[in-house]
Short mmCIF file of C-alpha atoms in Angstrom, two decimals:
data_model
loop_
_atom_site.label_atom_id
_atom_site.label_comp_id
_atom_site.label_asym_id
_atom_site.label_seq_id
_atom_site.Cartn_x
_atom_site.Cartn_y
_atom_site.Cartn_z
CA UNK A 133 33.27 79.96 136.17
CA UNK A 134 33.61 83.49 137.46
CA UNK A 135 34.30 86.45 135.23
CA UNK A 136 34.01 90.14 134.62
CA UNK A 137 33.95 92.11 131.40
CA UNK A 138 33.36 95.72 130.51
CA UNK A 139 34.33 98.60 128.29
CA UNK A 140 35.62 102.13 128.46
CA UNK A 141 34.96 104.03 125.24
CA UNK A 142 36.40 101.80 122.47
CA UNK A 143 38.48 99.66 124.85
CA UNK A 144 36.99 96.30 125.94
CA UNK A 145 38.34 94.07 128.70
CA UNK A 146 37.60 90.63 130.08
CA UNK A 147 38.87 88.48 132.93
CA UNK A 148 37.58 85.09 134.01
CA UNK A 149 38.60 82.13 136.17
CA UNK A 150 37.44 78.55 135.67
CA UNK A 151 37.81 75.54 137.95
CA UNK A 152 36.97 71.97 137.04
CA UNK A 153 37.25 68.71 138.95
CA UNK A 154 37.14 65.65 136.68
CA UNK A 155 36.85 62.08 137.92
CA UNK A 156 36.95 59.03 135.69
CA UNK A 157 36.71 55.32 136.47
CA UNK A 158 37.22 52.92 133.56
CA UNK A 159 36.65 49.15 133.86
CA UNK A 160 36.93 46.37 131.26
CA UNK A 161 36.71 42.58 131.32
CA UNK A 162 40.29 41.76 130.22
CA UNK A 163 43.42 40.43 131.92
CA UNK A 164 46.65 42.43 132.12
CA UNK A 165 49.78 40.71 130.75
CA UNK A 166 52.97 40.16 132.74
CA UNK A 167 55.16 41.12 129.73
CA UNK A 168 53.65 44.63 129.89
CA UNK A 169 54.24 44.99 133.67
CA UNK A 170 50.54 44.32 134.11
CA UNK A 171 49.71 47.78 132.67
CA UNK A 172 48.25 46.46 129.35
CA UNK A 173 45.66 45.66 128.31
CA UNK A 174 43.86 48.08 130.55
CA UNK A 175 41.20 46.56 132.79
CA UNK A 176 41.01 49.48 135.22
CA UNK A 177 42.01 53.12 135.07
CA UNK A 178 41.08 55.67 137.70
CA UNK A 179 41.93 59.36 137.61
CA UNK A 180 40.99 62.52 139.46
CA UNK A 181 42.18 65.78 137.95
CA UNK A 182 41.58 69.38 138.89
CA UNK A 183 42.23 72.23 136.50
CA UNK A 184 42.31 75.99 136.74
CA UNK A 185 42.10 78.43 133.86
CA UNK A 186 42.85 82.14 134.10
CA UNK A 187 41.90 84.10 131.01
CA UNK A 188 42.16 87.81 130.21
CA UNK A 189 41.60 89.84 127.08
CA UNK A 190 42.04 93.45 126.10
CA UNK A 191 40.77 94.68 122.74
CA UNK A 192 40.27 97.93 120.92
CA UNK A 193 37.38 98.47 118.50
CA UNK A 194 37.46 101.25 115.90
CA UNK A 195 34.40 101.87 113.70
CA UNK A 196 33.80 104.07 110.66
CA UNK A 197 30.86 104.16 108.22
CA UNK A 198 32.07 101.13 106.22
CA UNK A 199 34.70 99.54 108.43
CA UNK A 200 35.13 97.90 111.85
CA UNK A 201 38.68 97.18 113.02
CA UNK A 202 39.27 95.11 116.16
CA UNK A 203 42.72 94.45 117.59
CA UNK A 204 43.81 93.07 120.92
CA UNK A 205 45.79 90.87 123.28
CA UNK A 206 44.87 87.63 125.06
CA UNK A 207 46.54 85.89 127.97
CA UNK A 208 45.59 82.39 129.16
CA UNK A 209 47.20 80.38 131.97
CA UNK A 210 46.18 76.73 132.55
CA UNK A 211 47.09 74.55 135.52
CA UNK A 212 46.39 70.80 135.63
CA UNK A 213 46.86 68.69 138.72
CA UNK A 214 46.34 64.93 138.88
CA UNK A 215 45.19 64.12 142.39
CA UNK A 216 44.91 60.40 141.62
CA UNK A 217 46.13 58.41 138.62
CA UNK A 218 46.21 54.61 138.58
CA UNK A 219 46.15 51.95 135.87
CA UNK A 220 45.37 48.33 136.69
CA UNK A 221 45.84 49.18 140.37
CA UNK A 222 49.33 50.70 139.90
CA UNK A 223 50.15 54.35 140.45
CA UNK A 224 51.28 56.09 137.26
CA UNK A 225 54.00 58.76 137.32
CA UNK A 226 53.01 62.35 136.64
CA UNK A 227 54.77 64.03 133.71
CA UNK A 228 55.40 67.38 135.45
CA UNK A 229 53.88 69.13 132.44
CA UNK A 230 51.13 70.72 134.45
CA UNK A 231 51.14 74.36 133.37
CA UNK A 232 50.60 76.15 130.08
CA UNK A 233 50.86 79.82 129.21
CA UNK A 234 49.34 81.14 125.96
CA UNK A 235 49.94 84.75 124.91
CA UNK A 236 48.18 86.00 121.77
CA UNK A 237 47.86 89.07 119.60
CA UNK A 238 44.98 89.36 117.14
CA UNK A 239 43.15 91.62 114.74
CA UNK A 240 40.00 91.48 112.66
CA UNK A 241 38.77 93.82 109.97
CA UNK A 242 35.18 93.92 108.70
CA UNK A 243 34.54 95.99 105.61
CA UNK A 244 30.96 96.67 104.47
CA UNK A 245 31.07 96.44 100.65
CA UNK A 246 27.31 97.11 100.48
CA UNK A 247 24.56 97.17 103.08
CA UNK A 248 24.08 93.43 102.54
CA UNK A 249 27.69 92.30 101.94
CA UNK A 250 30.54 92.20 104.48
CA UNK A 251 34.13 91.22 103.75
CA UNK A 252 36.20 90.20 106.76
CA UNK A 253 39.76 89.19 107.52
CA UNK A 254 41.15 88.08 110.85
CA UNK A 255 44.47 86.83 112.12
CA UNK A 256 45.92 85.66 115.44
CA UNK A 257 49.46 84.75 116.52
CA UNK A 258 50.00 82.85 119.76
CA UNK A 259 53.04 81.74 121.75
CA UNK A 260 52.42 78.59 123.79
CA UNK A 261 54.80 77.73 126.63
CA UNK A 262 54.52 74.43 128.55
CA UNK A 263 56.17 73.76 131.91
CA UNK A 264 58.89 71.08 132.09
CA UNK A 265 58.78 70.58 128.34
CA UNK A 266 60.94 71.17 125.30
CA UNK A 267 57.83 71.57 123.15
CA UNK A 268 56.94 75.23 122.79
CA UNK A 269 54.51 76.17 120.03
CA UNK A 270 54.13 79.29 117.90
CA UNK A 271 50.68 79.24 116.34
CA UNK A 272 49.37 81.34 113.46
CA UNK A 273 45.71 81.40 112.41
CA UNK A 274 43.80 83.39 109.83
CA UNK A 275 40.32 83.65 108.36
CA UNK A 276 39.10 85.34 105.19
CA UNK A 277 35.40 85.54 104.48
CA UNK A 278 32.40 87.20 102.93
CA UNK A 279 28.84 87.35 104.22
CA UNK A 280 26.01 88.15 101.82
CA UNK A 281 22.43 88.68 103.04
CA UNK A 282 19.20 88.59 101.01
CA UNK A 283 15.66 89.02 102.27
CA UNK A 284 15.40 85.24 102.89
CA UNK A 285 18.94 83.83 102.90
CA UNK A 286 22.37 84.38 104.41
CA UNK A 287 25.39 83.14 102.44
CA UNK A 288 28.80 82.82 104.12
CA UNK A 289 32.07 81.97 102.46
CA UNK A 290 35.03 81.36 104.74
CA UNK A 291 38.59 80.26 104.03
CA UNK A 292 40.98 79.88 106.90
CA UNK A 293 43.85 78.15 108.61
CA UNK A 294 43.61 76.97 112.23
CA UNK A 295 46.31 75.57 114.51
CA UNK A 296 46.00 74.61 118.16
CA UNK A 297 48.15 73.25 120.94
CA UNK A 298 47.44 70.19 123.03
CA UNK A 299 46.95 70.37 126.77
CA UNK A 300 50.21 70.46 128.77
CA UNK A 301 49.75 67.12 130.51
CA UNK A 302 49.92 65.39 127.09
CA UNK A 303 53.10 67.15 125.89
CA UNK A 304 56.22 64.92 125.91
CA UNK A 305 54.07 62.16 127.34
CA UNK A 306 54.68 58.55 126.34
CA UNK A 307 51.27 57.64 127.58
CA UNK A 308 47.83 59.20 127.16
CA UNK A 309 46.14 58.98 130.53
#
């Protein structure tokens, strides 16, 4: 993970890059069946995958006596690459769905009802685009909440709706690696 973030006046920015190398080696004491091309049941599955993630964010924060408004843009680009993928000793085909682009716009508003009570509302809309795939997602999320603080307790009430997309190598896949 390598990243940089900063701010200029009320404008905040962030950029980071992640790299991950994942190796897995699964073994079981079963025998593969001829009628399933010796792929099932699984007695051995080996995979090596590398992934890259490029993430950037730009947001604007505006504050008054009783209100904080935050709005911004996010951009995320994922790349997955299977270096090795075998099941029961047989090479498995790659799906070609190895890239994903997520573009988002968001805002959040925090309103201070009293010194010890904050009402907040947030929303985010994202467009998800997967390489070599007909599945393209449009995701909408929101959160509505209230935080109330006493001298000994903090009470939070949150209602929301969350959606997410799956990683690109699983999209349009007939098989979960």
